[in-house]
Amino acid sequence: MAKNRKKFTLYLDESGMPEFTSITGSTRSRNFIISAITTDDLEDRNLSGYFEYLKRRHGLTMGTPFHSYDVFENTKSDCYLTPPKARSLVKSLIEFFKLTPLNFRVFYVDKEEVRSYFGINPKLRGKDYSDYDGSAINSVNYSICAANAFRWFSDKVLAKNDRGAIIAESRDRSDKSLIDAFLDCKDAGMYAQAKKMKHQRKCDKELKRMAKLMKIQLTSLKFETKSGECPGLEIADLVSYLTYLNLEGKIDAFRNKNISKLWNLIKRKMQGRKPHKITGRKCSETLSRNRVHKITNFAHKTKNIGNN
């Protein structure tokens, strides 16, 4: 083993729906979020044990994964905690985040802004995306956020000789978007230099450099189901959930559970001290040129749907 090499794990969890079609409708949400939590493998075992202890201490059902929505919001869940019990849990979670050396960042996009930037017709329905071979485009927000998380992990967390594994919660068909982003990020050939604008050439040169490094550093991508009881993913779920409540303007509705106090602490410990919003040109620069080309072609082909 190389001298001083360390192994890290990156835990990814999402909140909100990635599809453009989810901006409206019964499940509408404007923001899509991915939380990236990382720790070295030695510390990971300690954190997992501590988090499992907190769950037992607050009477959360043994053998049942910790999902923040079920704990704080879903009154039909066996894991739901009443306001007094939730306040007690929040107090313990505040201590947990104060004491543990977690490294984390949150990436998000405003789906309406991304759709507008790429010129995608806002009147498209799910069937329209399918009919015009655009299902992957409908969930491109997942790829944008995930790619930023992968590159942050490689460039800002891992040293040159370190190795990193990635664990994400399985979301069925959305898993393909994560796999595609993972493979694109590691493929230097996706960012070949061509006749482009100066800023684009500079961006692609940097992405190509990072792709070569990530091909060595990032060793695996693994999916866990909801029943997997993975503490790292449960912590990432909590960060995603609180970020979503904050961005959607819903966090004050849980004032009786002191959730805002926990959120303020997490925000202070977060890299950048706030969720990182990916906007405009950065969305395009995140993706391979081939993927951007497919999006612009799709937008052109479907621009008149729903206008008759």
mmCIF file of C-alpha atoms in Angstrom:
data_model
loop_
_atom_site.group_PDB
_atom_site.id
_atom_site.type_symbol
_atom_site.label_atom_id
_atom_site.label_comp_id
_atom_site.label_asym_id
_atom_site.label_seq_id
_atom_site.Cartn_x
_atom_site.Cartn_y
_atom_site.Cartn_z
ATOM 1 C CA MET A 1 0.000 0.000 0.000
ATOM 2 C CA ALA A 2 1.272 3.496 -0.825
ATOM 3 C CA LYS A 3 2.693 5.432 2.091
ATOM 4 C CA ASN A 4 0.097 7.437 4.073
ATOM 5 C CA ARG A 5 -2.765 6.224 1.859
ATOM 6 C CA LYS A 6 -6.175 6.511 3.522
ATOM 7 C CA LYS A 7 -9.534 5.105 2.513
ATOM 8 C CA PHE A 8 -12.678 7.212 2.603
ATOM 9 C CA THR A 9 -16.360 6.590 1.994
ATOM 10 C CA LEU A 10 -18.705 9.115 0.402
ATOM 11 C CA TYR A 11 -22.380 8.733 1.320
ATOM 12 C CA LEU A 12 -24.910 10.296 -1.046
ATOM 13 C CA ASP A 13 -28.568 10.961 -0.384
ATOM 14 C CA GLU A 14 -31.076 12.964 -2.374
ATOM 15 C CA SER A 15 -34.130 14.988 -1.468
ATOM 16 C CA GLY A 16 -36.816 16.182 -3.841
ATOM 17 C CA MET A 17 -37.597 14.713 -7.245
ATOM 18 C CA PRO A 18 -34.979 15.174 -10.003
ATOM 19 C CA GLU A 19 -37.441 15.238 -12.918
ATOM 20 C CA PHE A 20 -38.459 18.503 -14.573
ATOM 21 C CA THR A 21 -42.012 17.147 -14.657
ATOM 22 C CA SER A 22 -42.085 17.229 -10.824
ATOM 23 C CA ILE A 23 -41.913 21.038 -10.719
ATOM 24 C CA THR A 24 -45.719 20.986 -10.867
ATOM 25 C CA GLY A 25 -48.321 18.437 -9.810
ATOM 26 C CA SER A 26 -49.115 16.652 -6.553
ATOM 27 C CA THR A 27 -45.452 15.881 -5.789
ATOM 28 C CA ARG A 28 -44.185 19.276 -6.901
ATOM 29 C CA SER A 29 -40.848 20.547 -5.705
ATOM 30 C CA ARG A 30 -38.703 23.240 -7.234
ATOM 31 C CA ASN A 31 -35.361 22.160 -5.777
ATOM 32 C CA PHE A 32 -33.402 18.944 -6.131
ATOM 33 C CA ILE A 33 -30.724 18.229 -3.536
ATOM 34 C CA ILE A 34 -27.866 15.792 -3.031
ATOM 35 C CA SER A 35 -26.061 15.642 0.307
ATOM 36 C CA ALA A 36 -22.486 14.365 0.316
ATOM 37 C CA ILE A 37 -21.164 13.077 3.657
ATOM 38 C CA THR A 38 -17.632 11.719 3.891
ATOM 39 C CA THR A 39 -15.345 10.245 6.524
ATOM 40 C CA ASP A 40 -12.303 8.013 6.582
ATOM 41 C CA ASP A 41 -12.958 4.314 7.118
ATOM 42 C CA LEU A 42 -11.516 4.185 10.635
ATOM 43 C CA GLU A 43 -13.658 7.059 11.894
ATOM 44 C CA ASP A 44 -16.658 5.717 9.986
ATOM 45 C CA ARG A 45 -16.995 2.765 12.363
ATOM 46 C CA ASN A 46 -17.017 5.059 15.386
ATOM 47 C CA LEU A 47 -19.629 7.371 13.865
ATOM 48 C CA SER A 48 -21.847 4.458 12.923
ATOM 49 C CA GLY A 49 -21.730 3.081 16.465
ATOM 50 C CA TYR A 50 -22.532 6.484 17.973
ATOM 51 C CA PHE A 51 -25.487 7.036 15.637
ATOM 52 C CA GLU A 52 -26.880 3.561 16.342
ATOM 53 C CA TYR A 53 -26.654 4.320 20.068
ATOM 54 C CA LEU A 54 -28.658 7.536 19.597
ATOM 55 C CA LYS A 55 -31.401 5.634 17.776
ATOM 56 C CA ARG A 56 -31.707 3.076 20.594
ATOM 57 C CA ARG A 57 -31.584 5.780 23.261
ATOM 58 C CA HIS A 58 -34.578 7.570 21.749
ATOM 59 C CA GLY A 59 -36.688 4.455 21.283
ATOM 60 C CA LEU A 60 -36.487 4.213 17.502
ATOM 61 C CA THR A 61 -37.488 0.751 16.321
ATOM 62 C CA MET A 62 -34.585 -1.672 16.147
ATOM 63 C CA GLY A 63 -34.084 -3.073 12.666
ATOM 64 C CA THR A 64 -35.851 -0.092 11.049
ATOM 65 C CA PRO A 65 -33.813 2.440 9.027
ATOM 66 C CA PHE A 66 -33.748 6.058 10.220
ATOM 67 C CA HIS A 67 -35.578 8.194 7.689
ATOM 68 C CA SER A 68 -36.014 11.787 8.767
ATOM 69 C CA TYR A 69 -39.378 12.229 7.046
ATOM 70 C CA ASP A 70 -40.807 9.264 8.967
ATOM 71 C CA VAL A 71 -39.290 10.413 12.264
ATOM 72 C CA PHE A 72 -40.342 14.070 12.142
ATOM 73 C CA GLU A 73 -43.274 14.306 9.738
ATOM 74 C CA ASN A 74 -45.010 11.040 8.819
ATOM 75 C CA THR A 75 -47.550 10.448 11.601
ATOM 76 C CA LYS A 76 -48.450 7.059 10.126
ATOM 77 C CA SER A 77 -44.908 5.741 10.522
ATOM 78 C CA ASP A 78 -43.858 3.466 13.396
ATOM 79 C CA CYS A 79 -40.796 5.710 13.746
ATOM 80 C CA TYR A 80 -42.747 8.962 14.152
ATOM 81 C CA LEU A 81 -41.835 10.942 17.268
ATOM 82 C CA THR A 82 -44.190 13.307 19.062
ATOM 83 C CA PRO A 83 -42.933 16.902 19.544
ATOM 84 C CA PRO A 84 -41.495 16.302 23.055
ATOM 85 C CA LYS A 85 -39.663 13.139 21.926
ATOM 86 C CA ALA A 86 -38.520 14.844 18.724
ATOM 87 C CA ARG A 87 -37.074 17.760 20.728
ATOM 88 C CA SER A 88 -35.145 15.295 22.865
ATOM 89 C CA LEU A 89 -33.768 13.570 19.753
ATOM 90 C CA VAL A 90 -32.828 16.918 18.179
ATOM 91 C CA LYS A 91 -30.889 17.846 21.324
ATOM 92 C CA SER A 92 -28.886 14.610 21.023
ATOM 93 C CA LEU A 93 -28.348 15.137 17.287
ATOM 94 C CA ILE A 94 -26.979 18.620 17.951
ATOM 95 C CA GLU A 95 -24.408 17.064 20.304
ATOM 96 C CA PHE A 96 -23.643 14.410 17.670
ATOM 97 C CA PHE A 97 -22.866 16.989 14.968
ATOM 98 C CA LYS A 98 -20.842 19.112 17.390
ATOM 99 C CA LEU A 99 -18.609 16.196 18.400
ATOM 100 C CA THR A 100 -18.158 14.186 15.205
ATOM 101 C CA PRO A 101 -15.542 15.045 12.534
ATOM 102 C CA LEU A 102 -17.866 14.709 9.552
ATOM 103 C CA ASN A 103 -16.941 16.415 6.303
ATOM 104 C CA PHE A 104 -19.946 17.272 4.189
ATOM 105 C CA ARG A 105 -21.364 19.489 1.493
ATOM 106 C CA VAL A 106 -24.787 19.884 -0.094
ATOM 107 C CA PHE A 107 -25.356 20.485 -3.812
ATOM 108 C CA TYR A 108 -28.660 21.594 -5.302
ATOM 109 C CA VAL A 109 -30.320 22.984 -8.404
ATOM 110 C CA ASP A 110 -33.444 25.009 -8.979
ATOM 111 C CA LYS A 111 -35.067 22.782 -11.607
ATOM 112 C CA GLU A 112 -37.027 25.621 -13.140
ATOM 113 C CA GLU A 113 -33.834 27.618 -13.669
ATOM 114 C CA VAL A 114 -32.031 24.618 -15.199
ATOM 115 C CA ARG A 115 -34.946 23.935 -17.536
ATOM 116 C CA SER A 116 -34.974 27.566 -18.625
ATOM 117 C CA TYR A 117 -31.185 27.650 -19.126
ATOM 118 C CA PHE A 118 -31.269 24.675 -21.507
ATOM 119 C CA GLY A 119 -34.380 26.027 -23.264
ATOM 120 C CA ILE A 120 -36.508 22.981 -22.458
ATOM 121 C CA ASN A 121 -40.227 23.411 -23.116
ATOM 122 C CA PRO A 122 -42.021 23.821 -19.717
ATOM 123 C CA LYS A 123 -45.215 22.286 -21.169
ATOM 124 C CA LEU A 124 -43.673 18.843 -21.661
ATOM 125 C CA ARG A 125 -45.246 15.938 -19.755
ATOM 126 C CA GLY A 126 -43.615 12.692 -18.735
ATOM 127 C CA LYS A 127 -44.966 10.973 -21.856
ATOM 128 C CA ASP A 128 -43.401 13.632 -24.086
ATOM 129 C CA TYR A 129 -39.955 12.945 -22.596
ATOM 130 C CA SER A 130 -40.439 9.217 -23.218
ATOM 131 C CA ASP A 131 -41.762 9.649 -26.764
ATOM 132 C CA TYR A 132 -38.770 11.775 -27.792
ATOM 133 C CA ASP A 133 -36.147 9.597 -26.094
ATOM 134 C CA GLY A 134 -35.660 12.174 -23.349
ATOM 135 C CA SER A 135 -36.221 10.161 -20.154
ATOM 136 C CA ALA A 136 -32.588 10.652 -19.119
ATOM 137 C CA ILE A 137 -32.891 14.371 -19.869
ATOM 138 C CA ASN A 138 -35.938 14.646 -17.614
ATOM 139 C CA SER A 139 -33.744 13.573 -14.669
ATOM 140 C CA VAL A 140 -30.505 15.316 -15.708
ATOM 141 C CA ASN A 141 -30.619 17.301 -12.450
ATOM 142 C CA TYR A 142 -29.543 14.123 -10.670
ATOM 143 C CA SER A 143 -26.475 13.875 -12.937
ATOM 144 C CA ILE A 144 -25.581 17.548 -12.405
ATOM 145 C CA CYS A 145 -25.669 17.342 -8.597
ATOM 146 C CA ALA A 146 -23.996 13.929 -8.430
ATOM 147 C CA ALA A 147 -21.130 14.953 -10.727
ATOM 148 C CA ASN A 148 -20.410 17.963 -8.527
ATOM 149 C CA ALA A 149 -20.411 15.723 -5.448
ATOM 150 C CA PHE A 150 -18.000 13.232 -7.048
ATOM 151 C CA ARG A 151 -15.578 15.976 -8.086
ATOM 152 C CA TRP A 152 -15.721 17.655 -4.671
ATOM 153 C CA PHE A 153 -14.908 14.303 -3.040
ATOM 154 C CA SER A 154 -11.950 13.704 -5.333
ATOM 155 C CA ASP A 155 -10.553 17.237 -5.457
ATOM 156 C CA LYS A 156 -11.253 18.631 -1.975
ATOM 157 C CA VAL A 157 -11.380 15.586 0.321
ATOM 158 C CA LEU A 158 -9.047 12.938 -1.057
ATOM 159 C CA ALA A 159 -5.297 13.404 -1.176
ATOM 160 C CA LYS A 160 -3.579 12.229 -4.369
ATOM 161 C CA ASN A 161 -2.802 8.742 -3.014
ATOM 162 C CA ASP A 162 -6.088 8.247 -1.135
ATOM 163 C CA ARG A 163 -8.841 5.946 -2.319
ATOM 164 C CA GLY A 164 -12.580 6.535 -2.091
ATOM 165 C CA ALA A 165 -15.692 4.375 -2.288
ATOM 166 C CA ILE A 166 -19.194 5.761 -2.872
ATOM 167 C CA ILE A 167 -22.397 4.478 -1.293
ATOM 168 C CA ALA A 168 -25.795 5.828 -2.367
ATOM 169 C CA GLU A 169 -29.349 4.939 -1.503
ATOM 170 C CA SER A 170 -30.958 3.043 -4.349
ATOM 171 C CA ARG A 171 -33.794 4.909 -6.069
ATOM 172 C CA ASP A 172 -34.609 2.280 -8.686
ATOM 173 C CA ARG A 173 -34.500 3.830 -12.164
ATOM 174 C CA SER A 174 -32.753 6.980 -10.902
ATOM 175 C CA ASP A 175 -29.732 4.784 -10.168
ATOM 176 C CA LYS A 176 -28.858 4.850 -13.869
ATOM 177 C CA SER A 177 -28.423 8.639 -13.753
ATOM 178 C CA LEU A 178 -25.959 8.235 -10.899
ATOM 179 C CA ILE A 179 -24.033 5.484 -12.699
ATOM 180 C CA ASP A 180 -23.867 7.586 -15.894
ATOM 181 C CA ALA A 181 -22.546 10.593 -13.953
ATOM 182 C CA PHE A 182 -19.970 8.383 -12.199
ATOM 183 C CA LEU A 183 -18.683 6.932 -15.478
ATOM 184 C CA ASP A 184 -18.691 10.300 -17.289
ATOM 185 C CA CYS A 185 -16.680 11.947 -14.504
ATOM 186 C CA LYS A 186 -13.972 9.280 -14.768
ATOM 187 C CA ASP A 187 -13.755 9.229 -18.577
ATOM 188 C CA ALA A 188 -11.198 11.781 -19.758
ATOM 189 C CA GLY A 189 -12.257 11.127 -23.365
ATOM 190 C CA MET A 190 -15.610 12.793 -22.671
ATOM 191 C CA TYR A 191 -13.809 16.132 -22.407
ATOM 192 C CA ALA A 192 -11.639 16.088 -25.538
ATOM 193 C CA GLN A 193 -10.378 19.485 -26.610
ATOM 194 C CA ALA A 194 -12.049 20.941 -29.703
ATOM 195 C CA LYS A 195 -12.719 24.313 -31.268
ATOM 196 C CA LYS A 196 -14.711 25.957 -28.494
ATOM 197 C CA MET A 197 -14.999 29.217 -26.646
ATOM 198 C CA LYS A 198 -11.999 29.997 -24.417
ATOM 199 C CA HIS A 199 -13.852 29.434 -21.122
ATOM 200 C CA GLN A 200 -15.168 26.094 -22.420
ATOM 201 C CA ARG A 201 -11.672 24.898 -23.380
ATOM 202 C CA LYS A 202 -10.368 25.890 -19.952
ATOM 203 C CA CYS A 203 -13.248 24.098 -18.222
ATOM 204 C CA ASP A 204 -12.818 20.922 -20.271
ATOM 205 C CA LYS A 205 -9.077 20.900 -19.598
ATOM 206 C CA GLU A 206 -9.780 20.959 -15.849
ATOM 207 C CA LEU A 207 -12.474 18.269 -16.098
ATOM 208 C CA LYS A 208 -10.088 16.104 -18.111
ATOM 209 C CA ARG A 209 -7.404 16.496 -15.427
ATOM 210 C CA MET A 210 -9.877 15.541 -12.711
ATOM 211 C CA ALA A 211 -11.211 12.579 -14.724
ATOM 212 C CA LYS A 212 -7.734 11.058 -14.909
ATOM 213 C CA LEU A 213 -7.309 11.479 -11.157
ATOM 214 C CA MET A 214 -10.778 10.148 -10.329
ATOM 215 C CA LYS A 215 -10.221 7.051 -12.449
ATOM 216 C CA ILE A 216 -7.510 6.083 -9.968
ATOM 217 C CA GLN A 217 -9.010 7.454 -6.749
ATOM 218 C CA LEU A 218 -12.666 6.386 -6.954
ATOM 219 C CA THR A 219 -12.737 2.620 -6.663
ATOM 220 C CA SER A 220 -16.426 1.687 -6.411
ATOM 221 C CA LEU A 221 -20.042 2.812 -6.510
ATOM 222 C CA LYS A 222 -22.462 0.806 -4.388
ATOM 223 C CA PHE A 223 -26.216 1.083 -3.859
ATOM 224 C CA GLU A 224 -28.060 0.313 -0.611
ATOM 225 C CA THR A 225 -31.809 -0.189 -0.339
ATOM 226 C CA LYS A 226 -33.939 1.591 2.273
ATOM 227 C CA SER A 227 -33.888 -1.523 4.451
ATOM 228 C CA GLY A 228 -30.090 -1.597 4.509
ATOM 229 C CA GLU A 229 -29.674 0.280 7.816
ATOM 230 C CA CYS A 230 -26.532 2.153 6.803
ATOM 231 C CA PRO A 231 -25.767 4.894 9.388
ATOM 232 C CA GLY A 232 -23.736 6.964 6.904
ATOM 233 C CA LEU A 233 -26.714 7.122 4.542
ATOM 234 C CA GLU A 234 -29.073 7.838 7.440
ATOM 235 C CA ILE A 235 -26.966 10.856 8.418
ATOM 236 C CA ALA A 236 -26.917 12.015 4.781
ATOM 237 C CA ASP A 237 -30.710 11.574 4.689
ATOM 238 C CA LEU A 238 -31.060 13.876 7.691
ATOM 239 C CA VAL A 239 -28.922 16.590 6.093
ATOM 240 C CA SER A 240 -30.852 16.318 2.802
ATOM 241 C CA TYR A 241 -34.192 16.448 4.575
ATOM 242 C CA LEU A 242 -33.336 19.585 6.564
ATOM 243 C CA THR A 243 -31.874 21.281 3.492
ATOM 244 C CA TYR A 244 -35.043 20.515 1.538
ATOM 245 C CA LEU A 245 -37.279 21.925 4.290
ATOM 246 C CA ASN A 246 -35.187 25.078 4.382
ATOM 247 C CA LEU A 247 -35.070 25.643 0.603
ATOM 248 C CA GLU A 248 -38.783 24.967 0.209
ATOM 249 C CA GLY A 249 -39.597 27.385 3.073
ATOM 250 C CA LYS A 250 -41.117 24.679 5.274
ATOM 251 C CA ILE A 251 -38.709 24.488 8.201
ATOM 252 C CA ASP A 252 -40.634 26.930 10.422
ATOM 253 C CA ALA A 253 -43.586 24.531 10.380
ATOM 254 C CA PHE A 254 -41.525 22.290 12.713
ATOM 255 C CA ARG A 255 -40.727 24.959 15.257
ATOM 256 C CA ASN A 256 -42.259 22.819 18.013
ATOM 257 C CA LYS A 257 -39.557 20.187 17.379
ATOM 258 C CA ASN A 258 -36.549 22.580 17.379
ATOM 259 C CA ILE A 259 -35.505 21.397 13.927
ATOM 260 C CA SER A 260 -34.335 24.896 12.969
ATOM 261 C CA LYS A 261 -31.687 24.785 15.739
ATOM 262 C CA LEU A 262 -30.290 21.562 14.302
ATOM 263 C CA TRP A 263 -30.359 23.019 10.786
ATOM 264 C CA ASN A 264 -28.462 26.164 11.867
ATOM 265 C CA LEU A 265 -25.692 24.032 13.381
ATOM 266 C CA ILE A 266 -25.436 21.782 10.317
ATOM 267 C CA LYS A 267 -25.299 24.824 8.055
ATOM 268 C CA ARG A 268 -22.412 26.290 10.057
ATOM 269 C CA LYS A 269 -20.438 23.038 9.820
ATOM 270 C CA MET A 270 -21.175 22.570 6.126
ATOM 271 C CA GLN A 271 -18.376 23.361 3.679
ATOM 272 C CA GLY A 272 -19.126 26.834 2.379
ATOM 273 C CA ARG A 273 -21.510 27.361 5.357
ATOM 274 C CA LYS A 274 -24.502 26.986 3.061
ATOM 275 C CA PRO A 275 -25.838 24.605 0.393
ATOM 276 C CA HIS A 276 -23.995 25.032 -2.911
ATOM 277 C CA LYS A 277 -26.344 26.055 -5.713
ATOM 278 C CA ILE A 278 -25.346 25.024 -9.237
ATOM 279 C CA THR A 279 -26.632 27.603 -11.693
ATOM 280 C CA GLY A 280 -26.596 28.574 -15.350
ATOM 281 C CA ARG A 281 -23.374 27.870 -17.195
ATOM 282 C CA LYS A 282 -22.068 25.714 -14.330
ATOM 283 C CA CYS A 283 -24.841 23.193 -15.072
ATOM 284 C CA SER A 284 -23.636 22.913 -18.651
ATOM 285 C CA GLU A 285 -19.958 22.781 -17.677
ATOM 286 C CA THR A 286 -20.663 19.961 -15.237
ATOM 287 C CA LEU A 287 -21.839 17.637 -18.011
ATOM 288 C CA SER A 288 -19.936 16.063 -20.872
ATOM 289 C CA ARG A 289 -20.243 17.871 -24.207
ATOM 290 C CA ASN A 290 -22.039 14.831 -25.642
ATOM 291 C CA ARG A 291 -24.709 15.036 -22.950
ATOM 292 C CA VAL A 292 -25.152 18.795 -23.435
ATOM 293 C CA HIS A 293 -25.525 18.237 -27.185
ATOM 294 C CA LYS A 294 -28.299 15.685 -26.573
ATOM 295 C CA ILE A 295 -30.139 18.109 -24.288
ATOM 296 C CA THR A 296 -30.018 20.985 -26.795
ATOM 297 C CA ASN A 297 -31.179 18.678 -29.617
ATOM 298 C CA PHE A 298 -34.055 17.436 -27.475
ATOM 299 C CA ALA A 299 -35.046 20.999 -26.553
ATOM 300 C CA HIS A 300 -35.113 21.962 -30.238
ATOM 301 C CA LYS A 301 -37.184 18.921 -31.275
ATOM 302 C CA THR A 302 -39.811 19.441 -28.570
ATOM 303 C CA LYS A 303 -40.025 23.242 -28.421
ATOM 304 C CA ASN A 304 -43.474 23.456 -30.041
ATOM 305 C CA ILE A 305 -45.229 20.682 -28.077
ATOM 306 C CA GLY A 306 -48.251 22.023 -26.228
ATOM 307 C CA ASN A 307 -48.263 25.336 -28.086
ATOM 308 C CA ASN A 308 -51.089 24.461 -30.492
#
